[in-house]
Amino acid sequence: MNFLGITGMQYSGVPFSAHRIILAEDTNVFTQLVSTRLMDMLGVQVTICRNFEELQEAYDAADGPIDLAISNINLPGAENGEALEYLIDLSVPTIVFTSTFHEATREKLIAKDVVDYIIKDNVFAVDMLTESVCRFLTNSRHHVLIVDDSPTARALLSSRLKRYNFRVSLAESGAKALQLLKDNPDIGLVVTDYNMPDIDGFELTRRIRTMRGSHELRVIGVSSSTNRLLSARFLKAGGNDFMLRPFIDEEFYCRVNQNLDTLVQIRMAKIGRAA
């Protein structure tokens, strides 16, 4: 399977071998599959913990911060979710890999700000997990600008993106956003509200397009309005995507990924033509 995140890794030339990843899982089949796949695809070695005691020992023995944990909800010695609570309390970014899942479980995981959850219900689950790990490790190479005049909205979007390991800048106005774009040419994605007092989202998008094309910078418009024509107006102004609030976390992350994947593909094609 060709992961766009891995393509991004190859583009940047930065290896994963130095990253510390813990795999908290007691099923031998999955520990073997996951550890082998992460080594083969990403070149990263994982520390396997088959029970809660081993997880605690692995964390205490680590000679640096844990970059990412992959954890089942339940482990021997932590049959009621204590392992996940332990990792969250330690602020270790965590991907949940579980076969026990229903709507109530999803709500609890989202509330705990886990990075992602993967359900072990099909033969592609390990592939999906590998892609999720790759995305998390490469997201720090992407710089995202959030533009919104509401402090609450900025904080909410920022916390979501930082949970996924993106670098984030904030602007409370269109004018501030334009200045940040001039000062930070590495910004690859702008998430902008429509309704702002100085420059609305449409005009901001138009001005952005005079500075940088869609092949260099992606723009996602957002709004709480019920006006369904807003999406068409954003796209006509030069935007690449549009979302209505309130967001579903999984959809928001997917839209962000899709737009950044497009940038990676464009860069890779450019490098290929130059070679």
PDB file of C-alpha atoms in Angstrom:
ATOM      1  CA  MET A   1       0.000   0.000   0.000  1.00  0.00           C
ATOM      2  CA  ASN A   2       1.373   3.433  -0.961  1.00  0.00           C
ATOM      3  CA  PHE A   3       0.874   5.845   1.923  1.00  0.00           C
ATOM      4  CA  LEU A   4       0.908   9.547   1.138  1.00  0.00           C
ATOM      5  CA  GLY A   5       2.400  10.176   4.554  1.00  0.00           C
ATOM      6  CA  ILE A   6       5.332   7.956   3.659  1.00  0.00           C
ATOM      7  CA  THR A   7       5.699   9.842   0.409  1.00  0.00           C
ATOM      8  CA  GLY A   8       5.942  12.989   2.511  1.00  0.00           C
ATOM      9  CA  MET A   9       8.621  11.344   4.631  1.00  0.00           C
ATOM     10  CA  GLN A  10      10.659  10.477   1.548  1.00  0.00           C
ATOM     11  CA  TYR A  11      10.265  14.007   0.246  1.00  0.00           C
ATOM     12  CA  SER A  12      11.639  15.583   3.416  1.00  0.00           C
ATOM     13  CA  GLY A  13      14.394  13.008   3.821  1.00  0.00           C
ATOM     14  CA  VAL A  14      13.992  12.793   7.607  1.00  0.00           C
ATOM     15  CA  PRO A  15      14.148   9.234   9.053  1.00  0.00           C
ATOM     16  CA  PHE A  16      11.950   7.834  11.821  1.00  0.00           C
ATOM     17  CA  SER A  17      14.538   5.611  13.487  1.00  0.00           C
ATOM     18  CA  ALA A  18      15.097   8.008  16.408  1.00  0.00           C
ATOM     19  CA  HIS A  19      11.442   8.094  17.437  1.00  0.00           C
ATOM     20  CA  ARG A  20      10.305   6.265  20.573  1.00  0.00           C
ATOM     21  CA  ILE A  21       7.051   4.339  20.157  1.00  0.00           C
ATOM     22  CA  ILE A  22       5.361   2.085  22.694  1.00  0.00           C
ATOM     23  CA  LEU A  23       2.958  -0.669  21.630  1.00  0.00           C
ATOM     24  CA  ALA A  24       0.663  -1.727  24.478  1.00  0.00           C
ATOM     25  CA  GLU A  25      -1.035  -4.880  23.186  1.00  0.00           C
ATOM     26  CA  ASP A  26      -1.288  -8.415  24.589  1.00  0.00           C
ATOM     27  CA  THR A  27      -2.275 -10.277  21.402  1.00  0.00           C
ATOM     28  CA  ASN A  28       0.825 -11.902  19.923  1.00  0.00           C
ATOM     29  CA  VAL A  29      -0.509 -11.881  16.373  1.00  0.00           C
ATOM     30  CA  PHE A  30      -1.081  -8.135  16.410  1.00  0.00           C
ATOM     31  CA  THR A  31       2.142  -7.264  18.215  1.00  0.00           C
ATOM     32  CA  GLN A  32       4.088  -9.210  15.594  1.00  0.00           C
ATOM     33  CA  LEU A  33       2.171  -7.730  12.658  1.00  0.00           C
ATOM     34  CA  VAL A  34       2.332  -4.151  13.910  1.00  0.00           C
ATOM     35  CA  SER A  35       5.969  -4.165  15.013  1.00  0.00           C
ATOM     36  CA  THR A  36       7.104  -5.809  11.769  1.00  0.00           C
ATOM     37  CA  ARG A  37       5.074  -3.424   9.608  1.00  0.00           C
ATOM     38  CA  LEU A  38       6.342  -0.315  11.398  1.00  0.00           C
ATOM     39  CA  MET A  39       9.920  -1.492  11.046  1.00  0.00           C
ATOM     40  CA  ASP A  40       9.538  -2.450   7.379  1.00  0.00           C
ATOM     41  CA  MET A  41       7.597   0.634   6.296  1.00  0.00           C
ATOM     42  CA  LEU A  42       8.937   3.352   8.594  1.00  0.00           C
ATOM     43  CA  GLY A  43      12.203   1.978   9.957  1.00  0.00           C
ATOM     44  CA  VAL A  44      11.023   2.537  13.518  1.00  0.00           C
ATOM     45  CA  GLN A  45      11.466   0.056  16.352  1.00  0.00           C
ATOM     46  CA  VAL A  46       8.681  -0.234  18.908  1.00  0.00           C
ATOM     47  CA  THR A  47       8.786  -1.268  22.551  1.00  0.00           C
ATOM     48  CA  ILE A  48       6.165  -3.981  23.105  1.00  0.00           C
ATOM     49  CA  CYS A  49       4.263  -4.016  26.406  1.00  0.00           C
ATOM     50  CA  ARG A  50       1.940  -6.980  26.881  1.00  0.00           C
ATOM     51  CA  ASN A  51       0.492  -5.903  30.238  1.00  0.00           C
ATOM     52  CA  PHE A  52       0.064  -2.797  32.375  1.00  0.00           C
ATOM     53  CA  GLU A  53       3.136  -3.476  34.478  1.00  0.00           C
ATOM     54  CA  GLU A  54       5.340  -3.695  31.380  1.00  0.00           C
ATOM     55  CA  LEU A  55       3.856  -0.437  30.114  1.00  0.00           C
ATOM     56  CA  GLN A  56       4.738   1.349  33.351  1.00  0.00           C
ATOM     57  CA  GLU A  57       8.220  -0.128  33.316  1.00  0.00           C
ATOM     58  CA  ALA A  58       8.784   0.903  29.696  1.00  0.00           C
ATOM     59  CA  TYR A  59       7.776   4.479  30.419  1.00  0.00           C
ATOM     60  CA  ASP A  60       9.956   4.697  33.528  1.00  0.00           C
ATOM     61  CA  ALA A  61      12.932   3.196  31.687  1.00  0.00           C
ATOM     62  CA  ALA A  62      12.718   5.510  28.666  1.00  0.00           C
ATOM     63  CA  ASP A  63      15.734   7.832  28.399  1.00  0.00           C
ATOM     64  CA  GLY A  64      13.641  10.525  26.720  1.00  0.00           C
ATOM     65  CA  PRO A  65      10.049  11.465  25.927  1.00  0.00           C
ATOM     66  CA  ILE A  66       7.785   8.906  24.295  1.00  0.00           C
ATOM     67  CA  ASP A  67       6.806  10.252  20.878  1.00  0.00           C
ATOM     68  CA  LEU A  68       3.742   8.047  20.445  1.00  0.00           C
ATOM     69  CA  ALA A  69       1.907   5.157  22.070  1.00  0.00           C
ATOM     70  CA  ILE A  70      -0.276   2.583  20.347  1.00  0.00           C
ATOM     71  CA  SER A  71      -2.547   1.061  22.935  1.00  0.00           C
ATOM     72  CA  ASN A  72      -5.431  -1.341  23.274  1.00  0.00           C
ATOM     73  CA  ILE A  73      -8.197  -0.056  25.538  1.00  0.00           C
ATOM     74  CA  ASN A  74      -7.796  -3.025  27.877  1.00  0.00           C
ATOM     75  CA  LEU A  75      -4.597  -4.793  28.930  1.00  0.00           C
ATOM     76  CA  PRO A  76      -3.897  -7.557  31.450  1.00  0.00           C
ATOM     77  CA  GLY A  77      -3.652  -5.756  34.755  1.00  0.00           C
ATOM     78  CA  ALA A  78      -5.683  -2.863  33.365  1.00  0.00           C
ATOM     79  CA  GLU A  79      -8.937  -4.449  32.278  1.00  0.00           C
ATOM     80  CA  ASN A  80     -10.994  -1.281  32.780  1.00  0.00           C
ATOM     81  CA  GLY A  81      -9.060   1.116  30.579  1.00  0.00           C
ATOM     82  CA  GLU A  82      -6.417   2.096  33.129  1.00  0.00           C
ATOM     83  CA  ALA A  83      -3.607   1.789  30.551  1.00  0.00           C
ATOM     84  CA  LEU A  84      -5.177   4.408  28.326  1.00  0.00           C
ATOM     85  CA  GLU A  85      -5.852   6.677  31.304  1.00  0.00           C
ATOM     86  CA  TYR A  86      -2.211   6.254  32.356  1.00  0.00           C
ATOM     87  CA  LEU A  87      -0.911   7.343  28.952  1.00  0.00           C
ATOM     88  CA  ILE A  88      -3.319  10.269  28.704  1.00  0.00           C
ATOM     89  CA  ASP A  89      -2.393  11.479  32.208  1.00  0.00           C
ATOM     90  CA  LEU A  90       1.261  11.437  31.155  1.00  0.00           C
ATOM     91  CA  SER A  91       0.394  13.471  28.023  1.00  0.00           C
ATOM     92  CA  VAL A  92       1.698  10.738  25.742  1.00  0.00           C
ATOM     93  CA  PRO A  93       0.081  11.056  22.275  1.00  0.00           C
ATOM     94  CA  THR A  94      -1.880   7.842  21.824  1.00  0.00           C
ATOM     95  CA  ILE A  95      -3.457   5.922  18.960  1.00  0.00           C
ATOM     96  CA  VAL A  96      -6.029   3.405  20.182  1.00  0.00           C
ATOM     97  CA  PHE A  97      -5.983   0.036  18.396  1.00  0.00           C
ATOM     98  CA  THR A  98      -8.978  -1.968  19.540  1.00  0.00           C
ATOM     99  CA  SER A  99     -11.490  -4.633  18.569  1.00  0.00           C
ATOM    100  CA  THR A 100     -14.013  -3.403  21.163  1.00  0.00           C
ATOM    101  CA  PHE A 101     -15.856  -0.443  19.721  1.00  0.00           C
ATOM    102  CA  HIS A 102     -19.278   1.206  19.705  1.00  0.00           C
ATOM    103  CA  GLU A 103     -20.632   4.764  19.657  1.00  0.00           C
ATOM    104  CA  ALA A 104     -20.168   5.288  23.387  1.00  0.00           C
ATOM    105  CA  THR A 105     -16.540   4.158  23.067  1.00  0.00           C
ATOM    106  CA  ARG A 106     -15.955   6.689  20.294  1.00  0.00           C
ATOM    107  CA  GLU A 107     -17.347   9.514  22.412  1.00  0.00           C
ATOM    108  CA  LYS A 108     -15.040   8.596  25.292  1.00  0.00           C
ATOM    109  CA  LEU A 109     -11.984   8.416  23.043  1.00  0.00           C
ATOM    110  CA  ILE A 110     -12.710  11.768  21.414  1.00  0.00           C
ATOM    111  CA  ALA A 111     -13.188  13.321  24.864  1.00  0.00           C
ATOM    112  CA  LYS A 112      -9.753  12.010  25.895  1.00  0.00           C
ATOM    113  CA  ASP A 113      -8.135  13.702  22.877  1.00  0.00           C
ATOM    114  CA  VAL A 114      -6.550  10.542  21.518  1.00  0.00           C
ATOM    115  CA  VAL A 115      -4.682  11.035  18.255  1.00  0.00           C
ATOM    116  CA  ASP A 116      -6.702   8.419  16.403  1.00  0.00           C
ATOM    117  CA  TYR A 117      -8.535   5.142  16.846  1.00  0.00           C
ATOM    118  CA  ILE A 118      -8.216   2.101  14.597  1.00  0.00           C
ATOM    119  CA  ILE A 119     -10.681  -0.788  14.770  1.00  0.00           C
ATOM    120  CA  LYS A 120      -9.263  -4.289  14.405  1.00  0.00           C
ATOM    121  CA  ASP A 121     -12.154  -5.540  12.287  1.00  0.00           C
ATOM    122  CA  ASN A 122     -10.613  -6.141   8.852  1.00  0.00           C
ATOM    123  CA  VAL A 123      -7.410  -7.229   7.119  1.00  0.00           C
ATOM    124  CA  PHE A 124      -6.445  -3.614   6.399  1.00  0.00           C
ATOM    125  CA  ALA A 125      -6.406  -2.542  10.058  1.00  0.00           C
ATOM    126  CA  VAL A 126      -2.615  -2.821  10.369  1.00  0.00           C
ATOM    127  CA  ASP A 127      -2.177  -0.836   7.141  1.00  0.00           C
ATOM    128  CA  MET A 128      -4.478   1.867   8.506  1.00  0.00           C
ATOM    129  CA  LEU A 129      -2.563   1.913  11.769  1.00  0.00           C
ATOM    130  CA  THR A 130       0.755   2.267   9.933  1.00  0.00           C
ATOM    131  CA  GLU A 131      -0.595   5.195   7.939  1.00  0.00           C
ATOM    132  CA  SER A 132      -1.912   6.848  11.102  1.00  0.00           C
ATOM    133  CA  VAL A 133       1.501   6.503  12.781  1.00  0.00           C
ATOM    134  CA  CYS A 134       3.222   7.890   9.690  1.00  0.00           C
ATOM    135  CA  ARG A 135       0.902  10.862   9.524  1.00  0.00           C
ATOM    136  CA  PHE A 136       1.434  11.725  13.172  1.00  0.00           C
ATOM    137  CA  LEU A 137       5.228  11.563  12.839  1.00  0.00           C
ATOM    138  CA  THR A 138       5.232  13.707   9.672  1.00  0.00           C
ATOM    139  CA  ASN A 139       2.557  16.232  10.665  1.00  0.00           C
ATOM    140  CA  SER A 140       5.099  18.372  12.498  1.00  0.00           C
ATOM    141  CA  ARG A 141       6.544  19.215   9.080  1.00  0.00           C
ATOM    142  CA  HIS A 142       3.298  20.961   8.136  1.00  0.00           C
ATOM    143  CA  HIS A 143       2.593  24.542   9.245  1.00  0.00           C
ATOM    144  CA  VAL A 144      -1.102  25.468   9.505  1.00  0.00           C
ATOM    145  CA  LEU A 145      -2.529  28.973   9.952  1.00  0.00           C
ATOM    146  CA  ILE A 146      -5.878  29.398  11.730  1.00  0.00           C
ATOM    147  CA  VAL A 147      -7.740  32.652  11.060  1.00  0.00           C
ATOM    148  CA  ASP A 148     -10.725  33.491  13.264  1.00  0.00           C
ATOM    149  CA  ASP A 149     -11.741  36.553  15.274  1.00  0.00           C
ATOM    150  CA  SER A 150     -13.202  34.350  18.030  1.00  0.00           C
ATOM    151  CA  PRO A 151     -10.646  33.379  20.720  1.00  0.00           C
ATOM    152  CA  THR A 152     -12.729  30.309  21.570  1.00  0.00           C
ATOM    153  CA  ALA A 153     -12.857  29.110  17.969  1.00  0.00           C
ATOM    154  CA  ARG A 154      -9.111  29.687  17.515  1.00  0.00           C
ATOM    155  CA  ALA A 155      -8.334  27.761  20.684  1.00  0.00           C
ATOM    156  CA  LEU A 156     -10.567  24.850  19.671  1.00  0.00           C
ATOM    157  CA  LEU A 157      -9.070  24.482  16.191  1.00  0.00           C
ATOM    158  CA  SER A 158      -5.553  24.942  17.537  1.00  0.00           C
ATOM    159  CA  SER A 159      -5.992  22.217  20.151  1.00  0.00           C
ATOM    160  CA  ARG A 160      -7.316  19.820  17.514  1.00  0.00           C
ATOM    161  CA  LEU A 161      -4.442  20.429  15.126  1.00  0.00           C
ATOM    162  CA  LYS A 162      -1.790  20.302  17.850  1.00  0.00           C
ATOM    163  CA  ARG A 163      -3.260  16.998  19.012  1.00  0.00           C
ATOM    164  CA  TYR A 164      -2.371  15.657  15.572  1.00  0.00           C
ATOM    165  CA  ASN A 165       1.171  17.102  15.882  1.00  0.00           C
ATOM    166  CA  PHE A 166       0.835  19.983  13.397  1.00  0.00           C
ATOM    167  CA  ARG A 167       2.680  23.258  13.822  1.00  0.00           C
ATOM    168  CA  VAL A 168       0.073  25.988  14.268  1.00  0.00           C
ATOM    169  CA  SER A 169      -0.004  29.773  13.973  1.00  0.00           C
ATOM    170  CA  LEU A 170      -2.999  31.921  14.924  1.00  0.00           C
ATOM    171  CA  ALA A 171      -4.448  35.115  13.482  1.00  0.00           C
ATOM    172  CA  GLU A 172      -7.380  37.047  14.906  1.00  0.00           C
ATOM    173  CA  SER A 173      -7.962  39.035  11.709  1.00  0.00           C
ATOM    174  CA  GLY A 174      -7.469  38.906   7.964  1.00  0.00           C
ATOM    175  CA  ALA A 175      -4.795  41.599   8.116  1.00  0.00           C
ATOM    176  CA  LYS A 176      -2.814  39.629  10.700  1.00  0.00           C
ATOM    177  CA  ALA A 177      -3.170  36.485   8.569  1.00  0.00           C
ATOM    178  CA  LEU A 178      -1.738  38.198   5.492  1.00  0.00           C
ATOM    179  CA  GLN A 179       1.241  39.437   7.501  1.00  0.00           C
ATOM    180  CA  LEU A 180       1.888  35.967   8.935  1.00  0.00           C
ATOM    181  CA  LEU A 181       1.774  34.485   5.440  1.00  0.00           C
ATOM    182  CA  LYS A 182       4.385  37.002   4.273  1.00  0.00           C
ATOM    183  CA  ASP A 183       6.592  36.223   7.276  1.00  0.00           C
ATOM    184  CA  ASN A 184       6.140  32.426   7.125  1.00  0.00           C
ATOM    185  CA  PRO A 185       6.484  31.062   3.590  1.00  0.00           C
ATOM    186  CA  ASP A 186       6.376  27.507   4.960  1.00  0.00           C
ATOM    187  CA  ILE A 187       2.664  27.784   5.842  1.00  0.00           C
ATOM    188  CA  GLY A 188       0.962  25.183   3.656  1.00  0.00           C
ATOM    189  CA  LEU A 189      -2.633  25.348   4.866  1.00  0.00           C
ATOM    190  CA  VAL A 190      -4.951  28.144   5.975  1.00  0.00           C
ATOM    191  CA  VAL A 191      -8.164  27.390   7.871  1.00  0.00           C
ATOM    192  CA  THR A 192     -10.216  30.589   7.857  1.00  0.00           C
ATOM    193  CA  ASP A 193     -13.573  31.633   9.202  1.00  0.00           C
ATOM    194  CA  TYR A 194     -15.949  33.484   6.889  1.00  0.00           C
ATOM    195  CA  ASN A 195     -17.413  36.101   9.235  1.00  0.00           C
ATOM    196  CA  MET A 196     -14.617  38.457  10.371  1.00  0.00           C
ATOM    197  CA  PRO A 197     -14.843  42.210  11.022  1.00  0.00           C
ATOM    198  CA  ASP A 198     -11.949  43.534   8.938  1.00  0.00           C
ATOM    199  CA  ILE A 199     -11.622  41.187   5.951  1.00  0.00           C
ATOM    200  CA  ASP A 200     -14.148  38.402   5.498  1.00  0.00           C
ATOM    201  CA  GLY A 201     -13.088  34.908   4.513  1.00  0.00           C
ATOM    202  CA  PHE A 202     -13.899  35.399   0.837  1.00  0.00           C
ATOM    203  CA  GLU A 203     -11.799  38.542   0.486  1.00  0.00           C
ATOM    204  CA  LEU A 204      -8.979  37.014   2.518  1.00  0.00           C
ATOM    205  CA  THR A 205      -8.934  34.006   0.204  1.00  0.00           C
ATOM    206  CA  ARG A 206      -8.833  36.274  -2.865  1.00  0.00           C
ATOM    207  CA  ARG A 207      -5.895  38.216  -1.445  1.00  0.00           C
ATOM    208  CA  ILE A 208      -4.099  35.004  -0.516  1.00  0.00           C
ATOM    209  CA  ARG A 209      -4.403  33.842  -4.108  1.00  0.00           C
ATOM    210  CA  THR A 210      -2.615  36.988  -5.326  1.00  0.00           C
ATOM    211  CA  MET A 211       0.320  35.898  -3.161  1.00  0.00           C
ATOM    212  CA  ARG A 212       0.365  32.122  -3.457  1.00  0.00           C
ATOM    213  CA  GLY A 213      -1.316  29.669  -5.792  1.00  0.00           C
ATOM    214  CA  SER A 214      -3.281  26.554  -4.913  1.00  0.00           C
ATOM    215  CA  HIS A 215      -0.225  24.435  -5.762  1.00  0.00           C
ATOM    216  CA  GLU A 216       1.662  26.163  -2.909  1.00  0.00           C
ATOM    217  CA  LEU A 217      -1.017  26.796  -0.295  1.00  0.00           C
ATOM    218  CA  ARG A 218      -4.385  25.202   0.453  1.00  0.00           C
ATOM    219  CA  VAL A 219      -7.312  27.113   1.950  1.00  0.00           C
ATOM    220  CA  ILE A 220     -10.190  25.584   3.912  1.00  0.00           C
ATOM    221  CA  GLY A 221     -13.118  27.901   4.663  1.00  0.00           C
ATOM    222  CA  VAL A 222     -15.255  27.341   7.761  1.00  0.00           C
ATOM    223  CA  SER A 223     -18.496  28.868   8.999  1.00  0.00           C
ATOM    224  CA  SER A 224     -21.348  28.379  11.453  1.00  0.00           C
ATOM    225  CA  SER A 225     -23.813  29.830   8.947  1.00  0.00           C
ATOM    226  CA  THR A 226     -26.663  27.742   7.567  1.00  0.00           C
ATOM    227  CA  ASN A 227     -26.265  29.419   4.153  1.00  0.00           C
ATOM    228  CA  ARG A 228     -25.393  26.543   1.839  1.00  0.00           C
ATOM    229  CA  LEU A 229     -24.138  28.944  -0.849  1.00  0.00           C
ATOM    230  CA  LEU A 230     -21.120  29.855   1.267  1.00  0.00           C
ATOM    231  CA  SER A 231     -19.248  26.763   0.134  1.00  0.00           C
ATOM    232  CA  ALA A 232     -19.670  27.690  -3.530  1.00  0.00           C
ATOM    233  CA  ARG A 233     -18.552  31.271  -2.857  1.00  0.00           C
ATOM    234  CA  PHE A 234     -15.432  30.090  -1.008  1.00  0.00           C
ATOM    235  CA  LEU A 235     -14.493  27.771  -3.852  1.00  0.00           C
ATOM    236  CA  LYS A 236     -15.083  30.527  -6.425  1.00  0.00           C
ATOM    237  CA  ALA A 237     -12.873  32.869  -4.380  1.00  0.00           C
ATOM    238  CA  GLY A 238      -9.989  30.401  -4.647  1.00  0.00           C
ATOM    239  CA  GLY A 239     -10.597  28.142  -1.666  1.00  0.00           C
ATOM    240  CA  ASN A 240      -9.948  24.413  -1.833  1.00  0.00           C
ATOM    241  CA  ASP A 241     -12.488  23.137   0.675  1.00  0.00           C
ATOM    242  CA  PHE A 242     -15.267  24.243   3.001  1.00  0.00           C
ATOM    243  CA  MET A 243     -16.709  22.920   6.257  1.00  0.00           C
ATOM    244  CA  LEU A 244     -19.680  23.866   8.409  1.00  0.00           C
ATOM    245  CA  ARG A 245     -19.412  24.059  12.176  1.00  0.00           C
ATOM    246  CA  PRO A 246     -19.767  22.150  14.426  1.00  0.00           C
ATOM    247  CA  PHE A 247     -17.170  19.758  13.046  1.00  0.00           C
ATOM    248  CA  ILE A 248     -16.952  16.031  13.475  1.00  0.00           C
ATOM    249  CA  ASP A 249     -13.345  15.446  14.546  1.00  0.00           C
ATOM    250  CA  GLU A 250     -12.678  12.605  12.131  1.00  0.00           C
ATOM    251  CA  GLU A 251     -14.038  14.559   9.160  1.00  0.00           C
ATOM    252  CA  PHE A 252     -12.020  17.660  10.022  1.00  0.00           C
ATOM    253  CA  TYR A 253      -8.774  15.684  10.266  1.00  0.00           C
ATOM    254  CA  CYS A 254      -9.573  13.867   7.010  1.00  0.00           C
ATOM    255  CA  ARG A 255     -10.168  17.148   5.149  1.00  0.00           C
ATOM    256  CA  VAL A 256      -6.914  18.595   6.490  1.00  0.00           C
ATOM    257  CA  ASN A 257      -5.033  15.442   5.464  1.00  0.00           C
ATOM    258  CA  GLN A 258      -6.517  15.415   1.977  1.00  0.00           C
ATOM    259  CA  ASN A 259      -5.463  18.998   1.309  1.00  0.00           C
ATOM    260  CA  LEU A 260      -1.949  18.497   2.639  1.00  0.00           C
ATOM    261  CA  ASP A 261      -1.638  15.223   0.716  1.00  0.00           C
ATOM    262  CA  THR A 262      -2.362  17.193  -2.453  1.00  0.00           C
ATOM    263  CA  LEU A 263       0.522  19.549  -1.671  1.00  0.00           C
ATOM    264  CA  VAL A 264       2.856  16.607  -1.065  1.00  0.00           C
ATOM    265  CA  GLN A 265       1.853  15.033  -4.376  1.00  0.00           C
ATOM    266  CA  ILE A 266       2.467  18.308  -6.222  1.00  0.00           C
ATOM    267  CA  ARG A 267       5.905  18.671  -4.629  1.00  0.00           C
ATOM    268  CA  MET A 268       6.827  15.083  -5.432  1.00  0.00           C
ATOM    269  CA  ALA A 269       5.717  15.512  -9.050  1.00  0.00           C
ATOM    270  CA  LYS A 270       7.800  18.690  -9.295  1.00  0.00           C
ATOM    271  CA  ILE A 271      10.857  16.885  -7.927  1.00  0.00           C
ATOM    272  CA  GLY A 272      10.239  14.019 -10.365  1.00  0.00           C
ATOM    273  CA  ARG A 273      10.125  16.371 -13.336  1.00  0.00           C
ATOM    274  CA  ALA A 274      13.312  18.094 -12.212  1.00  0.00           C
ATOM    275  CA  ALA A 275      15.211  14.807 -11.774  1.00  0.00           C
TER     276      ALA A 275
END
